[in-house]
PDB file of C-alpha atoms in Angstrom:
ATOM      1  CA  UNK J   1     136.650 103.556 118.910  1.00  0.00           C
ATOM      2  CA  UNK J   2     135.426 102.404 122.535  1.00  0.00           C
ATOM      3  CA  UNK J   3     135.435 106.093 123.205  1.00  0.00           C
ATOM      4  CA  UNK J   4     133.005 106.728 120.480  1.00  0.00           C
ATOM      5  CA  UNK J   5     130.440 104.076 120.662  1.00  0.00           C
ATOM      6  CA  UNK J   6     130.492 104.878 124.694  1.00  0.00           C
ATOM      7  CA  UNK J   7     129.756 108.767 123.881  1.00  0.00           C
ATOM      8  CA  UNK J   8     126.898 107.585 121.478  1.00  0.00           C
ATOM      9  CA  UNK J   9     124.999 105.061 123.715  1.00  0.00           C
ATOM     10  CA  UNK J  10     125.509 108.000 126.567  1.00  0.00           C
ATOM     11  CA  UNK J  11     123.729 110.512 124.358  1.00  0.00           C
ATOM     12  CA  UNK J  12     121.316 107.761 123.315  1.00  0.00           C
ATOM     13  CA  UNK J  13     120.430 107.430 126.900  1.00  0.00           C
ATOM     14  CA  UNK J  14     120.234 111.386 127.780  1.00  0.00           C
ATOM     15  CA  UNK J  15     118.093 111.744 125.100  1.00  0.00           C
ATOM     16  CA  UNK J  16     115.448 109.494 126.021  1.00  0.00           C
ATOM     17  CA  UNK J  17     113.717 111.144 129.352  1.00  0.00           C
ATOM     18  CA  UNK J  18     113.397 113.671 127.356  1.00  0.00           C
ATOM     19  CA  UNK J  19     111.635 112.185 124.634  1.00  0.00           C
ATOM     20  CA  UNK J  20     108.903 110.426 127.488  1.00  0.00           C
ATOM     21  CA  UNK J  21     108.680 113.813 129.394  1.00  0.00           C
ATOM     22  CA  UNK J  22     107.767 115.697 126.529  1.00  0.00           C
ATOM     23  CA  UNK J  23     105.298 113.001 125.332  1.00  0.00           C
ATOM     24  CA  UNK J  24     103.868 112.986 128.792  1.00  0.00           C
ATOM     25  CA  UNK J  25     103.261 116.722 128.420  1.00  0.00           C
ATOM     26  CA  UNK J  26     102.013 117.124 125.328  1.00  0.00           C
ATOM     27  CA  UNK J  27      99.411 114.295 126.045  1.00  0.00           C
ATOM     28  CA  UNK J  28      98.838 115.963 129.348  1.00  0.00           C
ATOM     29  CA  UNK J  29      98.279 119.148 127.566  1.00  0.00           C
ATOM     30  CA  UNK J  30      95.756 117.913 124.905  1.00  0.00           C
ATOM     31  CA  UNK J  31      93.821 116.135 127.402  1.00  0.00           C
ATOM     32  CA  UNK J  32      93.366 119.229 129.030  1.00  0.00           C
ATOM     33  CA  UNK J  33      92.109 120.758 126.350  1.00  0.00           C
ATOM     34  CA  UNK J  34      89.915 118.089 125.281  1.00  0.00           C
ATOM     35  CA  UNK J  35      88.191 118.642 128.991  1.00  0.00           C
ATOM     36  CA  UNK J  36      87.962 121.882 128.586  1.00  0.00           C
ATOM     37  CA  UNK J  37      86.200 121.369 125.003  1.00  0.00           C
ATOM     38  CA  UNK J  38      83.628 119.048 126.561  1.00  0.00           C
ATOM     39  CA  UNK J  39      82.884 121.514 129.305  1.00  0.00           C
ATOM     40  CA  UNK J  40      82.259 124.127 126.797  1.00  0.00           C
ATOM     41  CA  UNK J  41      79.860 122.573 124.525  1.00  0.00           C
ATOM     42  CA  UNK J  42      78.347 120.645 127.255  1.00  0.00           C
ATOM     43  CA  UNK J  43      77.504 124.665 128.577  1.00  0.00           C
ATOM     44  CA  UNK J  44      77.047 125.564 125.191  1.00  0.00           C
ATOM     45  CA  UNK J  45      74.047 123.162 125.043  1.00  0.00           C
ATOM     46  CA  UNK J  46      72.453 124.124 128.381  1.00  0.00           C
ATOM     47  CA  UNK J  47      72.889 127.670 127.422  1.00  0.00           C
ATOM     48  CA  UNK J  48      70.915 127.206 124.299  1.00  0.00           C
ATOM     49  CA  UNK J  49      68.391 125.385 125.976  1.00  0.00           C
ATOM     50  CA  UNK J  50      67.956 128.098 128.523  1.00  0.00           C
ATOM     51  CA  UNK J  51      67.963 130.801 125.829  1.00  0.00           C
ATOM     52  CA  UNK J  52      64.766 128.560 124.240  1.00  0.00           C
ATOM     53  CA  UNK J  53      62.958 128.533 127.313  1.00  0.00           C
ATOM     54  CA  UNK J  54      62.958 132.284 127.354  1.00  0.00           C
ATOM     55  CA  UNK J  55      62.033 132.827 123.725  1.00  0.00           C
ATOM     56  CA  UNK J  56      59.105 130.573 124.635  1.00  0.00           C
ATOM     57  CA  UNK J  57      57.684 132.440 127.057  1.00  0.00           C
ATOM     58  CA  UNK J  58      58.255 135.807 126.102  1.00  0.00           C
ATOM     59  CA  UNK J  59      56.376 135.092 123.031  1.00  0.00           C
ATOM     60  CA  UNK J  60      53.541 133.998 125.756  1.00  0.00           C
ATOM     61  CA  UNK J  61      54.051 137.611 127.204  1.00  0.00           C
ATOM     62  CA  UNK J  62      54.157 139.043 123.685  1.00  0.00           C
ATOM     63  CA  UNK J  63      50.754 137.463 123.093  1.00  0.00           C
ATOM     64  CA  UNK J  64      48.937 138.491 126.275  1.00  0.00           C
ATOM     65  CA  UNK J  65      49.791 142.217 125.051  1.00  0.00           C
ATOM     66  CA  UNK J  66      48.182 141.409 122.105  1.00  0.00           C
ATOM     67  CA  UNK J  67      44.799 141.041 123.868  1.00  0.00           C
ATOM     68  CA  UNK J  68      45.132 144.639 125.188  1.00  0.00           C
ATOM     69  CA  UNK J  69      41.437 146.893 124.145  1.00  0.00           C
ATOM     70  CA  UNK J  70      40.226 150.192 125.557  1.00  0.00           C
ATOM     71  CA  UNK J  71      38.412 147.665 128.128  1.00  0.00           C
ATOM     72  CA  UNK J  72      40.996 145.619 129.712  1.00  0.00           C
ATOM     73  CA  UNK J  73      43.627 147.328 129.476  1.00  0.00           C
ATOM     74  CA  UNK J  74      45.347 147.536 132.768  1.00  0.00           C
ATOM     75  CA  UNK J  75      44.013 143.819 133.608  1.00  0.00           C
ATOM     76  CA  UNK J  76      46.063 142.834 130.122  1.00  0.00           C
ATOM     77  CA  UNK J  77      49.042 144.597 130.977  1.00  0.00           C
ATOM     78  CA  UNK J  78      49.248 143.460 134.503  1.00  0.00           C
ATOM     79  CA  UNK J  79      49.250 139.969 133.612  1.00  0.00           C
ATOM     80  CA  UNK J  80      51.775 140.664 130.953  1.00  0.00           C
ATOM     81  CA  UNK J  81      54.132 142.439 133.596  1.00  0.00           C
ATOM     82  CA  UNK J  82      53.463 139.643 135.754  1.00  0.00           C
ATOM     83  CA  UNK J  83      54.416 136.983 133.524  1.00  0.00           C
ATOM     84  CA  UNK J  84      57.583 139.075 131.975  1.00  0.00           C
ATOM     85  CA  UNK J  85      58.884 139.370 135.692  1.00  0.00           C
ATOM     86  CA  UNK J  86      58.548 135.146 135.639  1.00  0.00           C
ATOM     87  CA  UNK J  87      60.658 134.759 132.590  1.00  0.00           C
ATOM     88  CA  UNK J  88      63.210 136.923 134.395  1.00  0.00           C
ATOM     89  CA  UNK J  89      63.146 135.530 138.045  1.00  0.00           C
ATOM     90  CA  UNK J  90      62.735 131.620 136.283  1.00  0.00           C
ATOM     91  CA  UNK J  91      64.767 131.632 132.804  1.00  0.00           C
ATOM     92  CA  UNK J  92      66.886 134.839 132.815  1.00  0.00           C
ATOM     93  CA  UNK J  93      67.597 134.149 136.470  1.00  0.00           C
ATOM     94  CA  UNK J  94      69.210 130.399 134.939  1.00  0.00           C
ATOM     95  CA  UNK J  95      70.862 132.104 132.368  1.00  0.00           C
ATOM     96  CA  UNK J  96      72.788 134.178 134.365  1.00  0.00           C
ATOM     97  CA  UNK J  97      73.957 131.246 136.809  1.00  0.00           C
ATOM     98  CA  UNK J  98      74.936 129.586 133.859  1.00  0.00           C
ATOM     99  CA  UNK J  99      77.388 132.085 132.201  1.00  0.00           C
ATOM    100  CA  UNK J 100      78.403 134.565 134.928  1.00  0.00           C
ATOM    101  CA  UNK J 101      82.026 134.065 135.506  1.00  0.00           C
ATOM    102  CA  UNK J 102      82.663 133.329 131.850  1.00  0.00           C
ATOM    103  CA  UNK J 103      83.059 135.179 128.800  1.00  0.00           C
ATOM    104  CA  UNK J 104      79.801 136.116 127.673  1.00  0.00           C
ATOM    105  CA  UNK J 105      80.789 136.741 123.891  1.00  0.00           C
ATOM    106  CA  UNK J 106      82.532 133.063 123.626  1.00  0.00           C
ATOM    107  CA  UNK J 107      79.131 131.933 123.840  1.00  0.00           C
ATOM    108  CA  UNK J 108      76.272 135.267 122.495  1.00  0.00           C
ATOM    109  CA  UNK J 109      75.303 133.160 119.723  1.00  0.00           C
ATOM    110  CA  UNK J 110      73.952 130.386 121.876  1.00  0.00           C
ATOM    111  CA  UNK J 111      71.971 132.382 123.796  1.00  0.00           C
ATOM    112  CA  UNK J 112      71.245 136.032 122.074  1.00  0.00           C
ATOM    113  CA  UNK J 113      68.039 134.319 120.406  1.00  0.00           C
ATOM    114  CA  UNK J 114      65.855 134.393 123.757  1.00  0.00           C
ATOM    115  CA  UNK J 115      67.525 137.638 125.515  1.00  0.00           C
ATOM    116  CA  UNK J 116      66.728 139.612 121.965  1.00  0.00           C
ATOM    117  CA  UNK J 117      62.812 138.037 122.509  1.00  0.00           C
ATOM    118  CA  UNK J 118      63.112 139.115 126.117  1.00  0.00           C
ATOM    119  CA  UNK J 119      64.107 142.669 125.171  1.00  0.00           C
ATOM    120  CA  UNK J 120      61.212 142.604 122.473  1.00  0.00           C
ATOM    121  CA  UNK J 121      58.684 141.824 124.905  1.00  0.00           C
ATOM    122  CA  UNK J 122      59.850 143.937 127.984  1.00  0.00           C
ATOM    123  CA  UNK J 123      59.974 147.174 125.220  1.00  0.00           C
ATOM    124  CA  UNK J 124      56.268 145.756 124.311  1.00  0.00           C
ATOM    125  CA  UNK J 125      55.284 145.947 127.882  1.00  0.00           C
ATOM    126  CA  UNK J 126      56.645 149.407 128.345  1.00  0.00           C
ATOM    127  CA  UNK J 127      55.426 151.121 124.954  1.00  0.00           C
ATOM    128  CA  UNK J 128      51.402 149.924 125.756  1.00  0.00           C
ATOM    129  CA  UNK J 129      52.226 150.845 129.419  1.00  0.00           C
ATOM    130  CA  UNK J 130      53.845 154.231 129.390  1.00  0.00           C
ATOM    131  CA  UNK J 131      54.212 154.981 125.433  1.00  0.00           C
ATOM    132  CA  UNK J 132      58.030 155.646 125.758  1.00  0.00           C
ATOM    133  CA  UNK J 133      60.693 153.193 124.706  1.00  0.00           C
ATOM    134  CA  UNK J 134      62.402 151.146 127.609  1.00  0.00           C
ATOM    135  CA  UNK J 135      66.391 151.954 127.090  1.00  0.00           C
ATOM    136  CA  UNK J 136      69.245 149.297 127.955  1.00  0.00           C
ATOM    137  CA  UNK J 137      70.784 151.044 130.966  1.00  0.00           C
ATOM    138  CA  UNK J 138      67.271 150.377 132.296  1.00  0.00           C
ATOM    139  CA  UNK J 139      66.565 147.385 131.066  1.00  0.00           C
ATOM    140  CA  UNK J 140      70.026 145.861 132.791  1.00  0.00           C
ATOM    141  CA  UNK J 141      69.614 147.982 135.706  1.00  0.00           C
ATOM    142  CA  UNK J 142      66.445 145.094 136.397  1.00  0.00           C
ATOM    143  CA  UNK J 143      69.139 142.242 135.813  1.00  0.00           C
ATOM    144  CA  UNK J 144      71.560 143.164 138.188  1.00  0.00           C
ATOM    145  CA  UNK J 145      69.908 141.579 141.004  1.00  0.00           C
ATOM    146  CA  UNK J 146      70.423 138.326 138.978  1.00  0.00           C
ATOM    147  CA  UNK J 147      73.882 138.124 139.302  1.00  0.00           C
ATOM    148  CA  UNK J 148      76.419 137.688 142.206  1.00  0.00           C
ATOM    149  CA  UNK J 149      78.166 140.946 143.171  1.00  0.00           C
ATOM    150  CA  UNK J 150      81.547 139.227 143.621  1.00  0.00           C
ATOM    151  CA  UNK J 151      80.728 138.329 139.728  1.00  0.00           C
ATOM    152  CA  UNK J 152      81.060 140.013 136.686  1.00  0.00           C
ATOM    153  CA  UNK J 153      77.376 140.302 135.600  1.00  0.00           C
ATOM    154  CA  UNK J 154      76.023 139.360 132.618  1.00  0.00           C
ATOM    155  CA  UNK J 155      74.610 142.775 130.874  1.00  0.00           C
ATOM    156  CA  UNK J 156      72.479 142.720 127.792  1.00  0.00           C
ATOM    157  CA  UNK J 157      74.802 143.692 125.155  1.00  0.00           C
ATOM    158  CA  UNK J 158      74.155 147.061 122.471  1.00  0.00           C
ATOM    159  CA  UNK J 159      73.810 144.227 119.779  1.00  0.00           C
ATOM    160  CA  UNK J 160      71.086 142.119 121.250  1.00  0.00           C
ATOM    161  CA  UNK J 161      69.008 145.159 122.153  1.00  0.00           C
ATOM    162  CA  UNK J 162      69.185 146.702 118.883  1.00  0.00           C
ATOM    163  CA  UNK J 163      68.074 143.195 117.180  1.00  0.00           C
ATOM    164  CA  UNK J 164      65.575 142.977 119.658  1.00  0.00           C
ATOM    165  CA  UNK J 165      64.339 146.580 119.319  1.00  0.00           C
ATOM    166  CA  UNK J 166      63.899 145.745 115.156  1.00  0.00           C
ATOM    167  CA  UNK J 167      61.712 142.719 115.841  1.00  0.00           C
ATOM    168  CA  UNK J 168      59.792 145.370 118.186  1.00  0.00           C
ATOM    169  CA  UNK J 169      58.174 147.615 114.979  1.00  0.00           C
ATOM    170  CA  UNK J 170      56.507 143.726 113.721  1.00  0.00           C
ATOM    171  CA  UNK J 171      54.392 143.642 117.199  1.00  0.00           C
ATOM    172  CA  UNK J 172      54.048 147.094 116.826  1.00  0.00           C
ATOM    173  CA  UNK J 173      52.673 147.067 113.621  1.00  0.00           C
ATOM    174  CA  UNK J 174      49.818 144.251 114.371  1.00  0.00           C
ATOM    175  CA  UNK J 175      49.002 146.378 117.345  1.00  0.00           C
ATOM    176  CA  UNK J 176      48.223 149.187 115.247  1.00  0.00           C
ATOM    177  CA  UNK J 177      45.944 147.300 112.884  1.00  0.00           C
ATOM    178  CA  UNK J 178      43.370 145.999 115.538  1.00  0.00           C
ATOM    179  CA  UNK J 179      43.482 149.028 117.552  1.00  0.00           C
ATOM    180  CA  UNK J 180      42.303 151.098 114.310  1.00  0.00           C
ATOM    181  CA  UNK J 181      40.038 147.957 113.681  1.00  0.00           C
ATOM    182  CA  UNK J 182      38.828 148.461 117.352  1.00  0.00           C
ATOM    183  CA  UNK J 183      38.307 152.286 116.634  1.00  0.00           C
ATOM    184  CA  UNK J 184      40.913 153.117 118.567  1.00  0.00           C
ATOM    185  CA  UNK J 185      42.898 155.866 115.867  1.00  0.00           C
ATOM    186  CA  UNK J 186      44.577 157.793 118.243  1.00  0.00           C
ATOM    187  CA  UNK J 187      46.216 154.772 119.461  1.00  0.00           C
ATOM    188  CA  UNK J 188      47.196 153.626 116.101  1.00  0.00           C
ATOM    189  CA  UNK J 189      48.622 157.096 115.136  1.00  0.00           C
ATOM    190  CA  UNK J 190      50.675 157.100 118.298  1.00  0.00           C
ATOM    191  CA  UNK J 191      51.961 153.653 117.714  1.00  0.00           C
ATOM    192  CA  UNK J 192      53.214 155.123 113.885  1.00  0.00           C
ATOM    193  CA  UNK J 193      54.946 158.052 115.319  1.00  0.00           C
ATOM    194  CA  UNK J 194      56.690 155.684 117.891  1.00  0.00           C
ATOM    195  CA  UNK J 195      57.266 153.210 114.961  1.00  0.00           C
ATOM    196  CA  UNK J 196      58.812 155.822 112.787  1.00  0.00           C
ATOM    197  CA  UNK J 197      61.095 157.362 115.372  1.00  0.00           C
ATOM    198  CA  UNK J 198      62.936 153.761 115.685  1.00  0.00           C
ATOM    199  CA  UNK J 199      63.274 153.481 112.062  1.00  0.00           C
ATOM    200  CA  UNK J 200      65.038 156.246 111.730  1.00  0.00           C
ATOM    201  CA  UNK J 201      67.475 156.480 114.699  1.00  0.00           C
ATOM    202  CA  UNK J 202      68.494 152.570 113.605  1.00  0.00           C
ATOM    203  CA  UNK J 203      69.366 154.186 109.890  1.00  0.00           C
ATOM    204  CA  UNK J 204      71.771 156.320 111.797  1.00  0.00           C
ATOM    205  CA  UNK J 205      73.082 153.596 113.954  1.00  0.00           C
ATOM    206  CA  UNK J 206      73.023 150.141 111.681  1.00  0.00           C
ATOM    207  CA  UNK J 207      75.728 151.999 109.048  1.00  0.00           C
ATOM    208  CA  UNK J 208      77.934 152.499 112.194  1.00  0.00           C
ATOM    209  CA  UNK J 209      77.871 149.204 113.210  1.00  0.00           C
ATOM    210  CA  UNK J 210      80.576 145.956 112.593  1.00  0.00           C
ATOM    211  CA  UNK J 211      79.119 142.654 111.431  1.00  0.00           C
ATOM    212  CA  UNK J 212      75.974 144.163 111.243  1.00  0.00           C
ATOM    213  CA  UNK J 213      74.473 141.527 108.482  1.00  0.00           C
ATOM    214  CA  UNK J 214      71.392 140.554 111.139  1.00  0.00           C
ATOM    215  CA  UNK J 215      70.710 144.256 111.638  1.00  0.00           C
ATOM    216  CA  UNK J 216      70.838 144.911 107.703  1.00  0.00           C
ATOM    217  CA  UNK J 217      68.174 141.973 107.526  1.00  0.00           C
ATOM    218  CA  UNK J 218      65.989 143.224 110.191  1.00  0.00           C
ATOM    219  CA  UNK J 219      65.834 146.362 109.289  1.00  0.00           C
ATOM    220  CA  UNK J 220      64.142 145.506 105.695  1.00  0.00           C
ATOM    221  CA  UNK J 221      61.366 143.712 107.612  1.00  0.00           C
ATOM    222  CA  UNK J 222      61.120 147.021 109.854  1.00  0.00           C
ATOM    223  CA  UNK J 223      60.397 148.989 106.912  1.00  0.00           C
ATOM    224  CA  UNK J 224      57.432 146.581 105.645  1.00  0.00           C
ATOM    225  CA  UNK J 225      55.915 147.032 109.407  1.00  0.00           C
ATOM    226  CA  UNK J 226      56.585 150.817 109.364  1.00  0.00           C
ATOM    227  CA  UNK J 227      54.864 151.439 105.862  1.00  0.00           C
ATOM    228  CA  UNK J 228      51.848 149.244 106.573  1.00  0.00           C
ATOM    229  CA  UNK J 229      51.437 151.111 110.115  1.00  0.00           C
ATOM    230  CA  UNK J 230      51.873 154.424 108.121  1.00  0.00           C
ATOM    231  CA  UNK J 231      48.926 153.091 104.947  1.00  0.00           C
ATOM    232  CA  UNK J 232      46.650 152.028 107.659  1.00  0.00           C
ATOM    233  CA  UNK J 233      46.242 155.294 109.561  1.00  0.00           C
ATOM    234  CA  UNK J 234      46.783 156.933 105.835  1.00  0.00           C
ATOM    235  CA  UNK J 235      43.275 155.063 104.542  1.00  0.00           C
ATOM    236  CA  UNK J 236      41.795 156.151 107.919  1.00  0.00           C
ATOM    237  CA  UNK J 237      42.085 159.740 107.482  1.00  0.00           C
ATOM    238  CA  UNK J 238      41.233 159.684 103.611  1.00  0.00           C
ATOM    239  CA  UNK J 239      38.667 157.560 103.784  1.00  0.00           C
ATOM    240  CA  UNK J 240      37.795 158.953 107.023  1.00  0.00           C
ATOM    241  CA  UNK J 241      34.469 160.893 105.325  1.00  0.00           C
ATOM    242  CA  UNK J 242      33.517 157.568 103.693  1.00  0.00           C
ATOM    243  CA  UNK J 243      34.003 156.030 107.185  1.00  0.00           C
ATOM    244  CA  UNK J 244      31.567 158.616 108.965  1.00  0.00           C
ATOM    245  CA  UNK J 245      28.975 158.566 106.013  1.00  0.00           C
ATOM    246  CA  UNK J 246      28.581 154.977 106.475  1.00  0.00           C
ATOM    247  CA  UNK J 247      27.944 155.278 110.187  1.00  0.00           C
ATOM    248  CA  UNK J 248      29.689 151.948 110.731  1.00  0.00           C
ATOM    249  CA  UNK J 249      31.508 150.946 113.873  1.00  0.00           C
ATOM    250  CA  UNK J 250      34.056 148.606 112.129  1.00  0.00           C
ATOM    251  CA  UNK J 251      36.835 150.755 110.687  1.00  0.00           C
ATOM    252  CA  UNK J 252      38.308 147.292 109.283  1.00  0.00           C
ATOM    253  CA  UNK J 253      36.725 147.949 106.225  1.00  0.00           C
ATOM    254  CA  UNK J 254      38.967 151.493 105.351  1.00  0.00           C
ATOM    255  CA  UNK J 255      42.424 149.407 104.539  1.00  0.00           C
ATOM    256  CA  UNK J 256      42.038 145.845 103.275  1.00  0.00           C
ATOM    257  CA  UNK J 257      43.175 144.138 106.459  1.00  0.00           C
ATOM    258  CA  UNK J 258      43.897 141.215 105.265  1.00  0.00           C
ATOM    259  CA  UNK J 259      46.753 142.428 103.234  1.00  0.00           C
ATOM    260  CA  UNK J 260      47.775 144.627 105.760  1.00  0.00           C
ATOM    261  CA  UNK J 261      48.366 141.564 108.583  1.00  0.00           C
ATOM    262  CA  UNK J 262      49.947 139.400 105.948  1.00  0.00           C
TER     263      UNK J 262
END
């Protein structure tokens, strides 16, 4: 009987480190991942604020474009290249710091807001600049620079450009409506072609595509912009007699533009 209660108090007593090591670990191992939880959303949160910053100000760039007229236009566009190169030297430049060395897709939807406005403004720049569309190996080709060579750089992804690239046919479309207001048809016509030639390389792609709910989305919108670009230079060329009758210098008059800017 000694025997037995001596075996039982010894297995009592084996058992025990045991129990206080693996307490000790598990707590070790859950305050590790509690750090590790903090120091994500704690980037999380200066990644989004970096991503706002550059949304921000490529709108600005986005809006000097938008002042573009037969008159000014390399002044315009020279203050828009200006300012684009800012946004990447100041806010892409931070973004980069931020997440290089990380995994980039852990944290795209903080921060693909402001690089799919950067890659709608730097394709704005390019169209009124050159009238060809600026493509993604390019477009990172400028970002390298950014990053640390020992680094993994961060690369716009396919995904961000394409969303980007749909919001690009909105811009595209006001553009077209004061340049035909401005007189400037050819332009406008140009700008529809270009338009037109997005729209339906993205029908071939979107299909193709996983999680593609945002593109789907966009891509509706696109439309809209496409067919108002397309009614515009339409009423132009069949009212175009009406237009030269008239002897007027304001074109405006052709398409209704209020309803085509709404």
């Amino acid at each position: 009987m000694k025997t037995i209660v001596s075996g039982t108090a010894l297995q009592s007593i084996a058992k025990r480190p045991r129990t206080i090591t693996t307490e000790s670990y598990m707590k070790d191992a859950f305050a590790n991942y509690a750090g590790y939880l903090n120091e994500l959303n704690e980037k999380r949160e200066r990644v989004v604020k970096s991503s706002r910053d550059i949304t921000i100000n490529s709108k600005k760039v986005i809006f000097q474009v938008h002042r573009i007229s037969r008159d000014n236009k390399e002044e315009v566009l020279k203050k828009a290249e200006a300012d684009l190169e800012a946004v990447k030297d100041q806010y892409i430049s931070r973004l980069v710091k931020e997440l290089q060395g990380t995994d980039f897709w852990k944290l795209r939807r903080a921060y693909s807001p402001g690089v799919q406005e950067y890659v709608e403004a730097a394709t704005f720049c390019k169209f009124c600049r050159t009238g060809t569309l600026l493509d993604l190996e390019e477009l990172n080709a400028g970002l390298l620079p950014l990053s640390d060579p020992a680094i993994e750089p961060l690369q716009i992804n396919v995904f961000d450009y394409l969303l980007g690239l749909a919001d690009l046919t909105g811009e595209l479309m006001r553009l077209a409506i004061g340049r035909i207001s401005d007189g400037e048809l050819e332009f406008a016509e140009k700008i529809c072609r270009f338009s037109r030639d997005i729209y339906r390389e993205l029908t071939l792609v979107v299909p193709l595509m996983d999680n593609n709910s945002d593109m789907k989305t966009k891509m509706d919108t696109m439309l809209q912009s496409v067919l108002k670009i397309e009614n515009a230079c339409l009423s132009v060329h069949v009212r175009g007699s009406e237009y030269t009758l008239l002897g007027s210098s304001d074109p405006s008059f052709l398409m209704g533009v209020p309803d085509m800017q709404s």
